[in-house]
Coordinates of N, CA and C in Angstrom, one line a residue:
E231 N 34.2 -75.3 -38.1 CA 35.1 -76.0 -39.1 C 34.3 -76.8 -40.1
V232 N 34.5 -76.5 -41.4 CA 33.8 -77.2 -42.4 C 34.6 -78.5 -42.8
V233 N 33.8 -79.6 -42.7 CA 34.5 -80.9 -43.1 C 34.1 -81.2 -44.4
R234 N 35.1 -81.3 -45.3 CA 34.8 -81.6 -46.7 C 35.1 -83.1 -46.9
P235 N 34.2 -83.7 -47.7 CA 34.5 -85.2 -48.0 C 35.8 -85.2 -48.9
K236 N 36.5 -86.3 -48.8 CA 37.6 -86.5 -49.6 C 37.2 -86.5 -51.1
K237 N 38.0 -86.1 -52.0 CA 37.7 -86.0 -53.3 C 37.5 -87.4 -54.0
D238 N 38.2 -88.4 -53.5 CA 38.2 -89.7 -54.1 C 37.1 -90.6 -53.5
S239 N 36.3 -90.1 -52.5 CA 35.3 -90.9 -51.9 C 34.0 -90.9 -52.7
H240 N 33.3 -91.9 -52.8 CA 32.1 -91.9 -53.6 C 31.0 -91.3 -52.7
S241 N 30.2 -90.4 -53.4 CA 29.1 -89.8 -52.7 C 28.0 -90.7 -52.3
T242 N 27.9 -91.7 -53.0 CA 26.7 -92.6 -52.8 C 27.0 -93.5 -51.6
G243 N 28.1 -93.9 -51.2 CA 28.4 -94.6 -50.0 C 28.0 -96.0 -50.2
K244 N 27.4 -96.4 -51.3 CA 26.9 -97.7 -51.6 C 27.4 -98.2 -53.0
T245 N 27.7 -99.5 -53.0 CA 28.2 -99.9 -54.4 C 26.9 -100.6 -55.0
T246 N 26.7 -100.4 -56.2 CA 25.6 -100.9 -56.9 C 26.2 -101.9 -57.8
K247 N 25.5 -103.1 -57.8 CA 26.0 -104.2 -58.6 C 25.6 -104.2 -60.0
G248 N 26.4 -103.7 -61.0 CA 26.2 -103.8 -62.3 C 24.9 -102.9 -62.8
S249 N 24.6 -102.0 -62.0 CA 23.5 -101.2 -62.4 C 24.0 -99.7 -62.8
S250 N 23.2 -99.1 -63.5 CA 23.6 -97.7 -63.9 C 23.8 -96.8 -62.7
M251 N 24.8 -96.0 -62.6 CA 25.0 -95.2 -61.4 C 24.2 -94.0 -61.5
Y252 N 23.4 -93.7 -62.5 CA 22.6 -92.5 -62.5 C 21.4 -92.7 -61.7
P253 N 21.0 -91.8 -60.8 CA 19.8 -92.0 -60.0 C 18.6 -91.7 -60.8
A254 N 17.4 -92.2 -60.4 CA 16.1 -92.1 -61.0 C 15.9 -90.6 -61.0
S255 N 15.3 -90.1 -62.1 CA 15.0 -88.6 -62.2 C 13.8 -88.4 -61.4
P256 N 13.6 -87.1 -60.9 CA 12.4 -86.8 -60.2 C 11.1 -87.1 -60.9
A257 N 11.2 -87.0 -62.3 CA 10.0 -87.3 -63.1 C 9.6 -88.7 -63.1
Q258 N 10.7 -89.5 -63.0 CA 10.4 -91.0 -63.0 C 9.8 -91.3 -61.6
I259 N 10.4 -90.8 -60.5 CA 9.8 -91.0 -59.2 C 8.4 -90.6 -59.1
K260 N 8.1 -89.4 -59.6 CA 6.8 -88.9 -59.7 C 5.9 -89.8 -60.4
A261 N 6.3 -90.3 -61.5 CA 5.5 -91.3 -62.4 C 5.1 -92.5 -61.6
C262 N 6.1 -93.1 -60.8 CA 5.9 -94.2 -60.1 C 4.8 -94.0 -59.0
H263 N 5.0 -92.8 -58.3 CA 3.9 -92.5 -57.3 C 2.6 -92.4 -58.0
A264 N 2.6 -91.8 -59.1 CA 1.2 -91.4 -59.8 C 0.5 -92.7 -60.2
I265 N 1.3 -93.6 -60.7 CA 0.8 -95.0 -61.2 C 0.2 -95.7 -59.9
M266 N 1.1 -95.8 -58.9 CA 0.6 -96.6 -57.7 C -0.5 -96.0 -57.1
S267 N -0.7 -94.5 -57.1 CA -1.8 -94.0 -56.6 C -3.1 -94.4 -57.4
K268 N -3.0 -94.5 -58.7 CA -4.0 -95.0 -59.5 C -4.4 -96.4 -59.2
M269 N -3.4 -97.1 -58.7 CA -3.7 -98.6 -58.4 C -4.3 -98.7 -57.0
G270 N -4.5 -97.5 -56.3 CA -5.1 -97.5 -55.0 C -4.1 -97.6 -53.8
L271 N -2.9 -97.4 -54.1 CA -1.9 -97.4 -53.2 C -1.6 -95.9 -52.8
S272 N -2.0 -95.5 -51.6 CA -1.9 -94.1 -51.2 C -0.8 -94.0 -50.2
D273 N -0.5 -95.0 -49.3 CA 0.4 -95.0 -48.3 C 1.8 -95.3 -48.8
D274 N 2.8 -94.4 -48.5 CA 4.1 -94.6 -48.9 C 4.7 -96.0 -48.5
L275 N 4.3 -96.5 -47.4 CA 4.8 -97.8 -47.0 C 4.2 -98.9 -47.9
D276 N 3.1 -98.8 -48.3 CA 2.4 -99.7 -49.2 C 3.1 -99.6 -50.6
K277 N 3.4 -98.4 -51.0 CA 4.0 -98.2 -52.4 C 5.4 -98.9 -52.3
L278 N 6.1 -98.7 -51.1 CA 7.4 -99.2 -51.0 C 7.4 -100.7 -51.0
A279 N 6.4 -101.2 -50.4 CA 6.2 -102.7 -50.3 C 6.1 -103.3 -51.7
K280 N 5.3 -102.5 -52.5 CA 5.0 -102.9 -53.9 C 6.3 -102.9 -54.8
V281 N 7.1 -101.8 -54.6 CA 8.3 -101.7 -55.3 C 9.3 -102.8 -54.9
N282 N 9.4 -103.1 -53.7 CA 10.3 -104.1 -53.1 C 9.9 -105.5 -53.5
E283 N 8.6 -105.7 -53.6 CA 8.1 -107.0 -54.1 C 8.6 -107.2 -55.5
W284 N 8.5 -106.2 -56.4 CA 8.9 -106.2 -57.7 C 10.4 -106.4 -57.8
L285 N 11.1 -105.6 -57.0 CA 12.7 -105.8 -57.0 C 13.1 -107.2 -56.6
A286 N 12.3 -107.8 -55.6 CA 12.6 -109.1 -55.2 C 12.5 -110.2 -56.3
S287 N 11.3 -109.9 -57.1 CA 11.0 -110.9 -58.2 C 12.2 -110.8 -59.3
L288 N 13.0 -109.8 -59.2 CA 14.2 -109.6 -60.1 C 15.5 -110.0 -59.5
N289 N 15.4 -110.5 -58.2 CA 16.6 -110.8 -57.4 C 17.4 -109.6 -57.2
K290 N 16.7 -108.3 -57.0 CA 17.5 -107.2 -56.7 C 17.3 -106.8 -55.2
E291 N 18.2 -106.0 -54.7 CA 18.1 -105.6 -53.3 C 16.9 -104.7 -53.0
P292 N 16.3 -104.8 -51.9 CA 15.2 -103.9 -51.5 C 15.7 -102.5 -51.4
V293 N 14.8 -101.5 -51.4 CA 15.3 -100.1 -51.3 C 14.4 -99.6 -50.0
G294 N 15.0 -98.5 -49.5 CA 14.3 -97.8 -48.3 C 13.5 -96.7 -48.8
S295 N 13.7 -96.3 -50.1 CA 13.0 -95.2 -50.8 C 13.1 -95.3 -52.2
L296 N 12.0 -94.8 -52.9 CA 12.2 -94.8 -54.4 C 13.2 -94.0 -55.0
T297 N 13.7 -93.0 -54.2 CA 14.9 -92.3 -54.7 C 16.2 -93.0 -54.8
E298 N 16.2 -94.2 -54.1 CA 17.4 -95.1 -54.2 C 17.5 -95.9 -55.5
L299 N 16.4 -95.8 -56.3 CA 16.4 -96.6 -57.5 C 17.3 -95.8 -58.6
D300 N 17.9 -96.6 -59.4 CA 18.7 -95.9 -60.5 C 17.7 -95.8 -61.7
K301 N 18.2 -94.9 -62.7 CA 17.3 -94.7 -63.9 C 16.9 -95.9 -64.6
H302 N 17.8 -96.9 -64.7 CA 17.4 -98.1 -65.5 C 16.3 -98.9 -64.7
T303 N 16.5 -99.0 -63.4 CA 15.5 -99.8 -62.6 C 14.2 -99.0 -62.5
A304 N 14.3 -97.7 -62.4 CA 13.0 -96.9 -62.3 C 12.3 -97.1 -63.6
S305 N 12.9 -97.1 -64.7 CA 12.4 -97.2 -66.0 C 11.6 -98.5 -66.2
G306 N 12.2 -99.6 -65.7 CA 11.6 -101.0 -65.6 C 10.4 -101.0 -64.7
L307 N 10.5 -100.3 -63.6 CA 9.4 -100.3 -62.6 C 8.2 -99.6 -63.2
I308 N 8.4 -98.5 -63.9 CA 7.3 -97.8 -64.5 C 6.6 -98.6 -65.5
D309 N 7.3 -99.3 -66.4 CA 6.8 -100.3 -67.4 C 5.9 -101.4 -66.6
H310 N 6.5 -101.9 -65.6 CA 5.8 -103.0 -64.8 C 4.6 -102.5 -64.3
L311 N 4.6 -101.3 -63.6 CA 3.4 -100.8 -62.9 C 2.3 -100.5 -63.9
Q312 N 2.8 -99.9 -65.1 CA 1.9 -99.4 -66.1 C 1.1 -100.7 -66.7
G313 N 1.9 -101.7 -66.8 CA 1.4 -103.1 -67.4 C 0.4 -103.6 -66.5
E314 N 0.7 -103.5 -65.2 CA -0.2 -104.1 -64.1 C -1.4 -103.3 -64.1
L315 N -1.3 -101.9 -64.2 CA -2.5 -101.0 -64.1 C -3.5 -101.3 -65.2
N316 N -2.9 -101.6 -66.4 CA -3.8 -101.8 -67.6 C -4.4 -103.1 -67.6
E317 N -3.9 -104.0 -66.8 CA -4.6 -105.3 -66.7 C -5.8 -105.3 -65.9
H318 N -6.0 -104.3 -65.1 CA -7.2 -104.2 -64.3 C -8.3 -103.4 -64.9

């Protein structure tokens, strides 16, 4: 028997506080990984720690994966990482 989710239930299962509901694009996530790799972060846990450190500085909730970021946040993260990379 196939169980179908109710039409009115939200597929995300999480409410996001005042953020755009559009998830980060695969290209954005790829860019985040690429920039962090250039910074010498190769381990996913190290990358996640870096992302959550930045989110904490903005008083945002930590994420368990980069795919949980929305488009707006991912865009800000890319700018932040790019800036940090250029400082070195």
